[in-house]
PDB file of N, CA, C and O in Angstrom:
ATOM      1  N   UNK A  10    -250.847  61.194 139.929  1.00  0.00           N
ATOM      2  CA  UNK A  10    -251.489  62.487 139.940  1.00  0.00           C
ATOM      3  C   UNK A  10    -251.820  62.895 138.504  1.00  0.00           C
ATOM      4  O   UNK A  10    -251.023  62.683 137.604  1.00  0.00           O
ATOM      5  N   UNK A  11    -252.988  63.498 138.320  1.00  0.00           N
ATOM      6  CA  UNK A  11    -253.389  63.944 137.002  1.00  0.00           C
ATOM      7  C   UNK A  11    -254.408  65.058 137.124  1.00  0.00           C
ATOM      8  O   UNK A  11    -254.919  65.318 138.207  1.00  0.00           O
ATOM      9  N   UNK A  12    -254.663  65.738 136.025  1.00  0.00           N
ATOM     10  CA  UNK A  12    -255.574  66.871 136.044  1.00  0.00           C
ATOM     11  C   UNK A  12    -257.022  66.441 135.888  1.00  0.00           C
ATOM     12  O   UNK A  12    -257.335  65.565 135.098  1.00  0.00           O
ATOM     13  N   UNK A  13    -257.888  67.074 136.657  1.00  0.00           N
ATOM     14  CA  UNK A  13    -259.328  66.875 136.588  1.00  0.00           C
ATOM     15  C   UNK A  13    -259.988  68.225 136.360  1.00  0.00           C
ATOM     16  O   UNK A  13    -259.471  69.255 136.790  1.00  0.00           O
ATOM     17  N   UNK A  14    -261.134  68.226 135.715  1.00  0.00           N
ATOM     18  CA  UNK A  14    -261.888  69.453 135.499  1.00  0.00           C
ATOM     19  C   UNK A  14    -262.930  69.620 136.590  1.00  0.00           C
ATOM     20  O   UNK A  14    -263.577  68.648 136.977  1.00  0.00           O
ATOM     21  N   UNK A  15    -263.088  70.847 137.058  1.00  0.00           N
ATOM     22  CA  UNK A  15    -264.212  71.206 137.919  1.00  0.00           C
ATOM     23  C   UNK A  15    -265.166  71.964 137.011  1.00  0.00           C
ATOM     24  O   UNK A  15    -264.800  72.988 136.437  1.00  0.00           O
ATOM     25  N   UNK A  16    -266.381  71.444 136.847  1.00  0.00           N
ATOM     26  CA  UNK A  16    -267.342  72.062 135.939  1.00  0.00           C
ATOM     27  C   UNK A  16    -268.546  72.601 136.712  1.00  0.00           C
ATOM     28  O   UNK A  16    -268.831  72.168 137.822  1.00  0.00           O
ATOM     29  N   UNK A  17    -269.226  73.529 136.095  1.00  0.00           N
ATOM     30  CA  UNK A  17    -270.408  74.116 136.708  1.00  0.00           C
ATOM     31  C   UNK A  17    -271.629  73.236 136.461  1.00  0.00           C
ATOM     32  O   UNK A  17    -271.918  72.890 135.327  1.00  0.00           O
ATOM     33  N   UNK A  18    -272.354  72.909 137.523  1.00  0.00           N
ATOM     34  CA  UNK A  18    -273.622  72.210 137.328  1.00  0.00           C
ATOM     35  C   UNK A  18    -274.784  73.196 137.145  1.00  0.00           C
ATOM     36  O   UNK A  18    -275.911  72.785 136.938  1.00  0.00           O
ATOM     37  N   UNK A  19    -274.484  74.491 137.224  1.00  0.00           N
ATOM     38  CA  UNK A  19    -275.526  75.522 137.220  1.00  0.00           C
ATOM     39  C   UNK A  19    -275.332  76.538 136.102  1.00  0.00           C
ATOM     40  O   UNK A  19    -274.234  76.724 135.602  1.00  0.00           O
ATOM     41  N   UNK A  20    -276.425  77.231 135.783  1.00  0.00           N
ATOM     42  CA  UNK A  20    -276.376  78.385 134.900  1.00  0.00           C
ATOM     43  C   UNK A  20    -276.487  79.616 135.779  1.00  0.00           C
ATOM     44  O   UNK A  20    -277.301  79.663 136.705  1.00  0.00           O
ATOM     45  N   UNK A  21    -275.637  80.612 135.518  1.00  0.00           N
ATOM     46  CA  UNK A  21    -275.694  81.824 136.323  1.00  0.00           C
ATOM     47  C   UNK A  21    -274.443  82.656 136.162  1.00  0.00           C
ATOM     48  O   UNK A  21    -273.772  82.614 135.132  1.00  0.00           O
ATOM     49  N   UNK A  22    -274.119  83.404 137.214  1.00  0.00           N
ATOM     50  CA  UNK A  22    -272.965  84.307 137.217  1.00  0.00           C
ATOM     51  C   UNK A  22    -272.083  83.954 138.405  1.00  0.00           C
ATOM     52  O   UNK A  22    -272.580  83.742 139.518  1.00  0.00           O
ATOM     53  N   UNK A  23    -270.758  83.899 138.174  1.00  0.00           N
ATOM     54  CA  UNK A  23    -269.821  83.610 139.258  1.00  0.00           C
ATOM     55  C   UNK A  23    -269.872  84.768 140.252  1.00  0.00           C
ATOM     56  O   UNK A  23    -269.496  85.894 139.922  1.00  0.00           O
ATOM     57  N   UNK A  24    -270.354  84.482 141.449  1.00  0.00           N
ATOM     58  CA  UNK A  24    -270.472  85.487 142.502  1.00  0.00           C
ATOM     59  C   UNK A  24    -269.168  85.604 143.295  1.00  0.00           C
ATOM     60  O   UNK A  24    -268.759  86.679 143.668  1.00  0.00           O
ATOM     61  N   UNK A  25    -268.530  84.447 143.570  1.00  0.00           N
ATOM     62  CA  UNK A  25    -267.306  84.453 144.349  1.00  0.00           C
ATOM     63  C   UNK A  25    -266.475  83.219 144.018  1.00  0.00           C
ATOM     64  O   UNK A  25    -267.019  82.165 143.678  1.00  0.00           O
ATOM     65  N   UNK A  26    -265.152  83.379 144.123  1.00  0.00           N
ATOM     66  CA  UNK A  26    -264.205  82.276 143.945  1.00  0.00           C
ATOM     67  C   UNK A  26    -263.537  82.076 145.293  1.00  0.00           C
ATOM     68  O   UNK A  26    -262.893  82.994 145.813  1.00  0.00           O
ATOM     69  N   UNK A  27    -263.718  80.911 145.877  1.00  0.00           N
ATOM     70  CA  UNK A  27    -263.283  80.645 147.247  1.00  0.00           C
ATOM     71  C   UNK A  27    -261.926  79.963 147.339  1.00  0.00           C
ATOM     72  O   UNK A  27    -261.490  79.602 148.436  1.00  0.00           O
ATOM     73  N   UNK A  28    -261.249  79.789 146.201  1.00  0.00           N
ATOM     74  CA  UNK A  28    -259.935  79.138 146.164  1.00  0.00           C
ATOM     75  C   UNK A  28    -258.977  79.995 145.344  1.00  0.00           C
ATOM     76  O   UNK A  28    -259.396  80.881 144.605  1.00  0.00           O
ATOM     77  N   UNK A  29    -257.688  79.688 145.469  1.00  0.00           N
ATOM     78  CA  UNK A  29    -256.655  80.379 144.707  1.00  0.00           C
ATOM     79  C   UNK A  29    -255.900  79.393 143.836  1.00  0.00           C
ATOM     80  O   UNK A  29    -255.821  78.208 144.165  1.00  0.00           O
ATOM     81  N   UNK A  30    -255.323  79.895 142.751  1.00  0.00           N
ATOM     82  CA  UNK A  30    -254.463  79.061 141.921  1.00  0.00           C
ATOM     83  C   UNK A  30    -253.320  78.558 142.792  1.00  0.00           C
ATOM     84  O   UNK A  30    -252.794  79.292 143.623  1.00  0.00           O
ATOM     85  N   UNK A  31    -252.970  77.306 142.618  1.00  0.00           N
ATOM     86  CA  UNK A  31    -251.941  76.593 143.381  1.00  0.00           C
ATOM     87  C   UNK A  31    -252.368  76.289 144.815  1.00  0.00           C
ATOM     88  O   UNK A  31    -251.583  75.764 145.587  1.00  0.00           O
ATOM     89  N   UNK A  32    -253.614  76.611 145.174  1.00  0.00           N
ATOM     90  CA  UNK A  32    -254.113  76.305 146.515  1.00  0.00           C
ATOM     91  C   UNK A  32    -254.534  74.852 146.630  1.00  0.00           C
ATOM     92  O   UNK A  32    -254.925  74.214 145.656  1.00  0.00           O
ATOM     93  N   UNK A  33    -254.460  74.330 147.823  1.00  0.00           N
ATOM     94  CA  UNK A  33    -254.871  72.952 148.097  1.00  0.00           C
ATOM     95  C   UNK A  33    -256.367  72.941 148.392  1.00  0.00           C
ATOM     96  O   UNK A  33    -256.873  73.802 149.106  1.00  0.00           O
ATOM     97  N   UNK A  34    -257.053  71.948 147.842  1.00  0.00           N
ATOM     98  CA  UNK A  34    -258.481  71.787 148.098  1.00  0.00           C
ATOM     99  C   UNK A  34    -258.751  70.370 148.591  1.00  0.00           C
ATOM    100  O   UNK A  34    -257.955  69.462 148.362  1.00  0.00           O
ATOM    101  N   UNK A  35    -259.875  70.229 149.273  1.00  0.00           N
ATOM    102  CA  UNK A  35    -260.268  68.939 149.823  1.00  0.00           C
ATOM    103  C   UNK A  35    -261.655  68.567 149.328  1.00  0.00           C
ATOM    104  O   UNK A  35    -262.482  69.441 149.082  1.00  0.00           O
ATOM    105  N   UNK A  36    -261.884  67.271 149.199  1.00  0.00           N
ATOM    106  CA  UNK A  36    -263.181  66.780 148.729  1.00  0.00           C
ATOM    107  C   UNK A  36    -264.310  67.403 149.541  1.00  0.00           C
ATOM    108  O   UNK A  36    -264.221  67.489 150.760  1.00  0.00           O
ATOM    109  N   UNK A  37    -265.340  67.863 148.870  1.00  0.00           N
ATOM    110  CA  UNK A  37    -266.552  68.474 149.401  1.00  0.00           C
ATOM    111  C   UNK A  37    -266.353  69.911 149.880  1.00  0.00           C
ATOM    112  O   UNK A  37    -267.251  70.521 150.410  1.00  0.00           O
ATOM    113  N   UNK A  38    -265.168  70.475 149.665  1.00  0.00           N
ATOM    114  CA  UNK A  38    -264.921  71.879 150.015  1.00  0.00           C
ATOM    115  C   UNK A  38    -265.585  72.793 148.979  1.00  0.00           C
ATOM    116  O   UNK A  38    -265.461  72.557 147.778  1.00  0.00           O
ATOM    117  N   UNK A  39    -266.281  73.844 149.397  1.00  0.00           N
ATOM    118  CA  UNK A  39    -266.854  74.795 148.432  1.00  0.00           C
ATOM    119  C   UNK A  39    -265.743  75.537 147.688  1.00  0.00           C
ATOM    120  O   UNK A  39    -264.783  76.009 148.308  1.00  0.00           O
ATOM    121  N   UNK A  40    -265.875  75.626 146.356  1.00  0.00           N
ATOM    122  CA  UNK A  40    -264.869  76.280 145.527  1.00  0.00           C
ATOM    123  C   UNK A  40    -265.378  77.572 144.894  1.00  0.00           C
ATOM    124  O   UNK A  40    -264.632  78.536 144.774  1.00  0.00           O
ATOM    125  N   UNK A  41    -266.632  77.550 144.448  1.00  0.00           N
ATOM    126  CA  UNK A  41    -267.227  78.688 143.747  1.00  0.00           C
ATOM    127  C   UNK A  41    -268.641  78.919 144.252  1.00  0.00           C
ATOM    128  O   UNK A  41    -269.322  77.967 144.646  1.00  0.00           O
ATOM    129  N   UNK A  42    -269.078  80.174 144.223  1.00  0.00           N
ATOM    130  CA  UNK A  42    -270.478  80.513 144.470  1.00  0.00           C
ATOM    131  C   UNK A  42    -271.037  81.089 143.179  1.00  0.00           C
ATOM    132  O   UNK A  42    -270.438  81.994 142.585  1.00  0.00           O
ATOM    133  N   UNK A  43    -272.173  80.532 142.736  1.00  0.00           N
ATOM    134  CA  UNK A  43    -272.797  80.961 141.490  1.00  0.00           C
ATOM    135  C   UNK A  43    -274.203  81.474 141.798  1.00  0.00           C
ATOM    136  O   UNK A  43    -274.983  80.796 142.477  1.00  0.00           O
ATOM    137  N   UNK A  44    -274.479  82.669 141.307  1.00  0.00           N
ATOM    138  CA  UNK A  44    -275.807  83.266 141.500  1.00  0.00           C
ATOM    139  C   UNK A  44    -276.656  82.897 140.294  1.00  0.00           C
ATOM    140  O   UNK A  44    -276.324  83.222 139.159  1.00  0.00           O
ATOM    141  N   UNK A  45    -277.763  82.190 140.568  1.00  0.00           N
ATOM    142  CA  UNK A  45    -278.660  81.756 139.509  1.00  0.00           C
ATOM    143  C   UNK A  45    -279.837  82.694 139.356  1.00  0.00           C
ATOM    144  O   UNK A  45    -279.843  83.812 139.882  1.00  0.00           O
ATOM    145  N   UNK A  46    -280.841  82.215 138.635  1.00  0.00           N
ATOM    146  CA  UNK A  46    -282.068  82.987 138.470  1.00  0.00           C
ATOM    147  C   UNK A  46    -282.691  83.280 139.822  1.00  0.00           C
ATOM    148  O   UNK A  46    -282.548  82.510 140.766  1.00  0.00           O
ATOM    149  N   UNK A  47    -283.373  84.381 139.914  1.00  0.00           N
ATOM    150  CA  UNK A  47    -284.071  84.781 141.137  1.00  0.00           C
ATOM    151  C   UNK A  47    -283.108  84.915 142.315  1.00  0.00           C
ATOM    152  O   UNK A  47    -283.460  84.643 143.460  1.00  0.00           O
ATOM    153  N   UNK A  48    -281.847  85.266 142.015  1.00  0.00           N
ATOM    154  CA  UNK A  48    -280.814  85.512 143.032  1.00  0.00           C
ATOM    155  C   UNK A  48    -280.521  84.322 143.950  1.00  0.00           C
ATOM    156  O   UNK A  48    -280.040  84.489 145.064  1.00  0.00           O
ATOM    157  N   UNK A  49    -280.804  83.102 143.465  1.00  0.00           N
ATOM    158  CA  UNK A  49    -280.445  81.916 144.239  1.00  0.00           C
ATOM    159  C   UNK A  49    -278.927  81.768 144.201  1.00  0.00           C
ATOM    160  O   UNK A  49    -278.304  81.946 143.155  1.00  0.00           O
ATOM    161  N   UNK A  50    -278.311  81.417 145.346  1.00  0.00           N
ATOM    162  CA  UNK A  50    -276.871  81.248 145.426  1.00  0.00           C
ATOM    163  C   UNK A  50    -276.550  79.765 145.546  1.00  0.00           C
ATOM    164  O   UNK A  50    -277.066  79.079 146.436  1.00  0.00           O
ATOM    165  N   UNK A  51    -275.727  79.267 144.620  1.00  0.00           N
ATOM    166  CA  UNK A  51    -275.351  77.856 144.591  1.00  0.00           C
ATOM    167  C   UNK A  51    -273.864  77.711 144.879  1.00  0.00           C
ATOM    168  O   UNK A  51    -273.061  78.503 144.421  1.00  0.00           O
ATOM    169  N   UNK A  52    -273.515  76.664 145.597  1.00  0.00           N
ATOM    170  CA  UNK A  52    -272.127  76.364 145.905  1.00  0.00           C
ATOM    171  C   UNK A  52    -271.655  75.205 145.027  1.00  0.00           C
ATOM    172  O   UNK A  52    -272.317  74.183 144.936  1.00  0.00           O
ATOM    173  N   UNK A  53    -270.505  75.393 144.379  1.00  0.00           N
ATOM    174  CA  UNK A  53    -269.884  74.311 143.605  1.00  0.00           C
ATOM    175  C   UNK A  53    -268.784  73.738 144.492  1.00  0.00           C
ATOM    176  O   UNK A  53    -267.861  74.454 144.884  1.00  0.00           O
ATOM    177  N   UNK A  54    -268.902  72.450 144.822  1.00  0.00           N
ATOM    178  CA  UNK A  54    -267.964  71.818 145.751  1.00  0.00           C
ATOM    179  C   UNK A  54    -267.007  70.892 145.021  1.00  0.00           C
ATOM    180  O   UNK A  54    -267.320  70.349 143.967  1.00  0.00           O
ATOM    181  N   UNK A  55    -265.843  70.709 145.628  1.00  0.00           N
ATOM    182  CA  UNK A  55    -264.818  69.819 145.076  1.00  0.00           C
ATOM    183  C   UNK A  55    -265.279  68.368 145.178  1.00  0.00           C
ATOM    184  O   UNK A  55    -265.843  67.970 146.195  1.00  0.00           O
ATOM    185  N   UNK A  56    -265.033  67.621 144.142  1.00  0.00           N
ATOM    186  CA  UNK A  56    -265.308  66.184 144.158  1.00  0.00           C
ATOM    187  C   UNK A  56    -264.031  65.398 144.425  1.00  0.00           C
ATOM    188  O   UNK A  56    -264.071  64.170 144.516  1.00  0.00           O
ATOM    189  N   UNK A  57    -262.898  66.118 144.524  1.00  0.00           N
ATOM    190  CA  UNK A  57    -261.593  65.477 144.685  1.00  0.00           C
ATOM    191  C   UNK A  57    -260.731  66.301 145.642  1.00  0.00           C
ATOM    192  O   UNK A  57    -261.041  67.445 145.949  1.00  0.00           O
ATOM    193  N   UNK A  58    -259.637  65.701 146.084  1.00  0.00           N
ATOM    194  CA  UNK A  58    -258.620  66.387 146.872  1.00  0.00           C
ATOM    195  C   UNK A  58    -257.419  66.612 145.967  1.00  0.00           C
ATOM    196  O   UNK A  58    -257.041  65.729 145.210  1.00  0.00           O
ATOM    197  N   UNK A  59    -256.833  67.814 146.035  1.00  0.00           N
ATOM    198  CA  UNK A  59    -255.665  68.076 145.209  1.00  0.00           C
ATOM    199  C   UNK A  59    -255.254  69.532 145.231  1.00  0.00           C
ATOM    200  O   UNK A  59    -255.552  70.260 146.175  1.00  0.00           O
ATOM    201  N   UNK A  60    -254.584  69.965 144.156  1.00  0.00           N
ATOM    202  CA  UNK A  60    -254.067  71.324 144.031  1.00  0.00           C
ATOM    203  C   UNK A  60    -254.659  71.988 142.797  1.00  0.00           C
ATOM    204  O   UNK A  60    -254.677  71.405 141.717  1.00  0.00           O
ATOM    205  N   UNK A  61    -255.136  73.227 142.961  1.00  0.00           N
ATOM    206  CA  UNK A  61    -255.726  73.979 141.855  1.00  0.00           C
ATOM    207  C   UNK A  61    -254.617  74.361 140.876  1.00  0.00           C
ATOM    208  O   UNK A  61    -253.677  75.059 141.240  1.00  0.00           O
ATOM    209  N   UNK A  62    -254.714  73.878 139.642  1.00  0.00           N
ATOM    210  CA  UNK A  62    -253.720  74.176 138.609  1.00  0.00           C
ATOM    211  C   UNK A  62    -254.054  75.461 137.859  1.00  0.00           C
ATOM    212  O   UNK A  62    -253.166  76.211 137.486  1.00  0.00           O
ATOM    213  N   UNK A  63    -255.354  75.714 137.634  1.00  0.00           N
ATOM    214  CA  UNK A  63    -255.765  76.944 136.953  1.00  0.00           C
ATOM    215  C   UNK A  63    -257.227  77.246 137.264  1.00  0.00           C
ATOM    216  O   UNK A  63    -258.014  76.347 137.511  1.00  0.00           O
ATOM    217  N   UNK A  64    -257.528  78.539 137.273  1.00  0.00           N
ATOM    218  CA  UNK A  64    -258.900  79.011 137.396  1.00  0.00           C
ATOM    219  C   UNK A  64    -259.311  79.523 136.028  1.00  0.00           C
ATOM    220  O   UNK A  64    -258.609  80.350 135.439  1.00  0.00           O
ATOM    221  N   UNK A  65    -260.414  79.033 135.503  1.00  0.00           N
ATOM    222  CA  UNK A  65    -260.837  79.354 134.139  1.00  0.00           C
ATOM    223  C   UNK A  65    -261.916  80.435 134.077  1.00  0.00           C
ATOM    224  O   UNK A  65    -262.335  80.813 132.987  1.00  0.00           O
ATOM    225  N   UNK A  66    -262.376  80.911 135.239  1.00  0.00           N
ATOM    226  CA  UNK A  66    -263.396  81.962 135.292  1.00  0.00           C
ATOM    227  C   UNK A  66    -262.979  83.024 136.304  1.00  0.00           C
ATOM    228  O   UNK A  66    -262.095  82.786 137.129  1.00  0.00           O
ATOM    229  N   UNK A  67    -263.646  84.162 136.214  1.00  0.00           N
ATOM    230  CA  UNK A  67    -263.442  85.254 137.154  1.00  0.00           C
ATOM    231  C   UNK A  67    -264.797  85.661 137.722  1.00  0.00           C
ATOM    232  O   UNK A  67    -265.839  85.329 137.155  1.00  0.00           O
ATOM    233  N   UNK A  68    -264.764  86.417 138.815  1.00  0.00           N
ATOM    234  CA  UNK A  68    -266.021  86.947 139.366  1.00  0.00           C
ATOM    235  C   UNK A  68    -266.734  87.733 138.278  1.00  0.00           C
ATOM    236  O   UNK A  68    -266.122  88.489 137.536  1.00  0.00           O
ATOM    237  N   UNK A  69    -268.046  87.542 138.185  1.00  0.00           N
ATOM    238  CA  UNK A  69    -268.846  88.261 137.203  1.00  0.00           C
ATOM    239  C   UNK A  69    -269.023  87.534 135.883  1.00  0.00           C
ATOM    240  O   UNK A  69    -269.838  87.935 135.061  1.00  0.00           O
ATOM    241  N   UNK A  70    -268.263  86.442 135.658  1.00  0.00           N
ATOM    242  CA  UNK A  70    -268.400  85.669 134.418  1.00  0.00           C
ATOM    243  C   UNK A  70    -269.717  84.890 134.418  1.00  0.00           C
ATOM    244  O   UNK A  70    -270.120  84.344 135.449  1.00  0.00           O
ATOM    245  N   UNK A  71    -270.361  84.829 133.273  1.00  0.00           N
ATOM    246  CA  UNK A  71    -271.545  83.983 133.096  1.00  0.00           C
ATOM    247  C   UNK A  71    -271.094  82.554 132.833  1.00  0.00           C
ATOM    248  O   UNK A  71    -270.113  82.332 132.116  1.00  0.00           O
ATOM    249  N   UNK A  72    -271.800  81.595 133.438  1.00  0.00           N
ATOM    250  CA  UNK A  72    -271.473  80.181 133.255  1.00  0.00           C
ATOM    251  C   UNK A  72    -272.735  79.405 132.909  1.00  0.00           C
ATOM    252  O   UNK A  72    -273.854  79.838 133.199  1.00  0.00           O
ATOM    253  N   UNK A  73    -272.524  78.261 132.275  1.00  0.00           N
ATOM    254  CA  UNK A  73    -273.607  77.346 131.939  1.00  0.00           C
ATOM    255  C   UNK A  73    -273.223  75.951 132.424  1.00  0.00           C
ATOM    256  O   UNK A  73    -272.042  75.685 132.672  1.00  0.00           O
ATOM    257  N   UNK A  74    -274.179  75.052 132.568  1.00  0.00           N
ATOM    258  CA  UNK A  74    -273.850  73.693 133.001  1.00  0.00           C
ATOM    259  C   UNK A  74    -272.820  73.043 132.071  1.00  0.00           C
ATOM    260  O   UNK A  74    -272.915  73.141 130.850  1.00  0.00           O
ATOM    261  N   UNK A  75    -271.809  72.433 132.685  1.00  0.00           N
ATOM    262  CA  UNK A  75    -270.754  71.757 131.938  1.00  0.00           C
ATOM    263  C   UNK A  75    -269.543  72.628 131.643  1.00  0.00           C
ATOM    264  O   UNK A  75    -268.512  72.125 131.209  1.00  0.00           O
ATOM    265  N   UNK A  76    -269.650  73.931 131.893  1.00  0.00           N
ATOM    266  CA  UNK A  76    -268.531  74.840 131.635  1.00  0.00           C
ATOM    267  C   UNK A  76    -267.418  74.590 132.652  1.00  0.00           C
ATOM    268  O   UNK A  76    -267.675  74.416 133.839  1.00  0.00           O
ATOM    269  N   UNK A  77    -266.163  74.578 132.179  1.00  0.00           N
ATOM    270  CA  UNK A  77    -265.014  74.333 133.055  1.00  0.00           C
ATOM    271  C   UNK A  77    -264.737  75.581 133.897  1.00  0.00           C
ATOM    272  O   UNK A  77    -264.579  76.680 133.362  1.00  0.00           O
ATOM    273  N   UNK A  78    -264.680  75.391 135.209  1.00  0.00           N
ATOM    274  CA  UNK A  78    -264.392  76.471 136.145  1.00  0.00           C
ATOM    275  C   UNK A  78    -262.925  76.454 136.575  1.00  0.00           C
ATOM    276  O   UNK A  78    -262.324  77.497 136.808  1.00  0.00           O
ATOM    277  N   UNK A  79    -262.354  75.252 136.697  1.00  0.00           N
ATOM    278  CA  UNK A  79    -260.969  75.123 137.153  1.00  0.00           C
ATOM    279  C   UNK A  79    -260.433  73.747 136.758  1.00  0.00           C
ATOM    280  O   UNK A  79    -261.200  72.819 136.485  1.00  0.00           O
ATOM    281  N   UNK A  80    -259.101  73.663 136.750  1.00  0.00           N
ATOM    282  CA  UNK A  80    -258.416  72.376 136.599  1.00  0.00           C
ATOM    283  C   UNK A  80    -257.682  72.090 137.897  1.00  0.00           C
ATOM    284  O   UNK A  80    -257.052  72.981 138.478  1.00  0.00           O
ATOM    285  N   UNK A  81    -257.774  70.845 138.349  1.00  0.00           N
ATOM    286  CA  UNK A  81    -257.171  70.441 139.613  1.00  0.00           C
ATOM    287  C   UNK A  81    -256.296  69.227 139.379  1.00  0.00           C
ATOM    288  O   UNK A  81    -256.700  68.287 138.695  1.00  0.00           O
ATOM    289  N   UNK A  82    -255.091  69.259 139.960  1.00  0.00           N
ATOM    290  CA  UNK A  82    -254.229  68.071 139.942  1.00  0.00           C
ATOM    291  C   UNK A  82    -254.649  67.227 141.125  1.00  0.00           C
ATOM    292  O   UNK A  82    -254.443  67.605 142.285  1.00  0.00           O
ATOM    293  N   UNK A  83    -255.270  66.101 140.831  1.00  0.00           N
ATOM    294  CA  UNK A  83    -255.813  65.239 141.871  1.00  0.00           C
ATOM    295  C   UNK A  83    -254.712  64.506 142.613  1.00  0.00           C
ATOM    296  O   UNK A  83    -253.726  64.059 142.035  1.00  0.00           O
ATOM    297  N   UNK A  84    -254.896  64.391 143.912  1.00  0.00           N
ATOM    298  CA  UNK A  84    -253.988  63.635 144.759  1.00  0.00           C
ATOM    299  C   UNK A  84    -254.644  62.279 145.013  1.00  0.00           C
ATOM    300  O   UNK A  84    -255.748  62.212 145.550  1.00  0.00           O
ATOM    301  N   UNK A  85    -253.970  61.233 144.613  1.00  0.00           N
ATOM    302  CA  UNK A  85    -254.545  59.891 144.747  1.00  0.00           C
ATOM    303  C   UNK A  85    -253.843  59.164 145.892  1.00  0.00           C
ATOM    304  O   UNK A  85    -252.635  59.070 145.927  1.00  0.00           O
ATOM    305  N   UNK A  86    -254.635  58.675 146.809  1.00  0.00           N
ATOM    306  CA  UNK A  86    -254.119  57.898 147.929  1.00  0.00           C
ATOM    307  C   UNK A  86    -254.593  56.474 147.762  1.00  0.00           C
ATOM    308  O   UNK A  86    -255.783  56.199 147.755  1.00  0.00           O
ATOM    309  N   UNK A  87    -253.652  55.575 147.631  1.00  0.00           N
ATOM    310  CA  UNK A  87    -254.009  54.176 147.416  1.00  0.00           C
ATOM    311  C   UNK A  87    -254.131  53.413 148.728  1.00  0.00           C
ATOM    312  O   UNK A  87    -254.566  52.265 148.738  1.00  0.00           O
ATOM    313  N   UNK A  88    -253.710  54.021 149.830  1.00  0.00           N
ATOM    314  CA  UNK A  88    -253.835  53.368 151.131  1.00  0.00           C
ATOM    315  C   UNK A  88    -252.969  52.134 151.262  1.00  0.00           C
ATOM    316  O   UNK A  88    -253.285  51.223 152.005  1.00  0.00           O
ATOM    317  N   UNK A  89    -251.860  52.090 150.536  1.00  0.00           N
ATOM    318  CA  UNK A  89    -250.990  50.918 150.576  1.00  0.00           C
ATOM    319  C   UNK A  89    -249.938  51.100 151.662  1.00  0.00           C
ATOM    320  O   UNK A  89    -249.421  52.182 151.871  1.00  0.00           O
ATOM    321  N   UNK A  90    -249.620  50.011 152.357  1.00  0.00           N
ATOM    322  CA  UNK A  90    -248.575  50.043 153.382  1.00  0.00           C
ATOM    323  C   UNK A  90    -247.307  49.459 152.806  1.00  0.00           C
ATOM    324  O   UNK A  90    -247.336  48.522 152.036  1.00  0.00           O
ATOM    325  N   UNK A  91    -246.189  50.018 153.232  1.00  0.00           N
ATOM    326  CA  UNK A  91    -244.895  49.496 152.762  1.00  0.00           C
ATOM    327  C   UNK A  91    -244.410  48.410 153.675  1.00  0.00           C
ATOM    328  O   UNK A  91    -244.669  48.368 154.824  1.00  0.00           O
TER     329      UNK A  91
END
């Protein structure tokens, strides 16, 4: 297990945070909603399964592409049988 960054692919304002610190997330689950230009609403989805270690933004914060939104402790499943 190790920490991964969830970054914004969009420029805009954090409209909503759909997860909580220490909450469990699953791959492809929506984590954040970002309002872009012309009031377009974008969803930032998890690329990994794990536990949210920290949230680095709040509702109303401005974000740019590449900005860290959260850190997640990734859960790695190797699919090995004992």
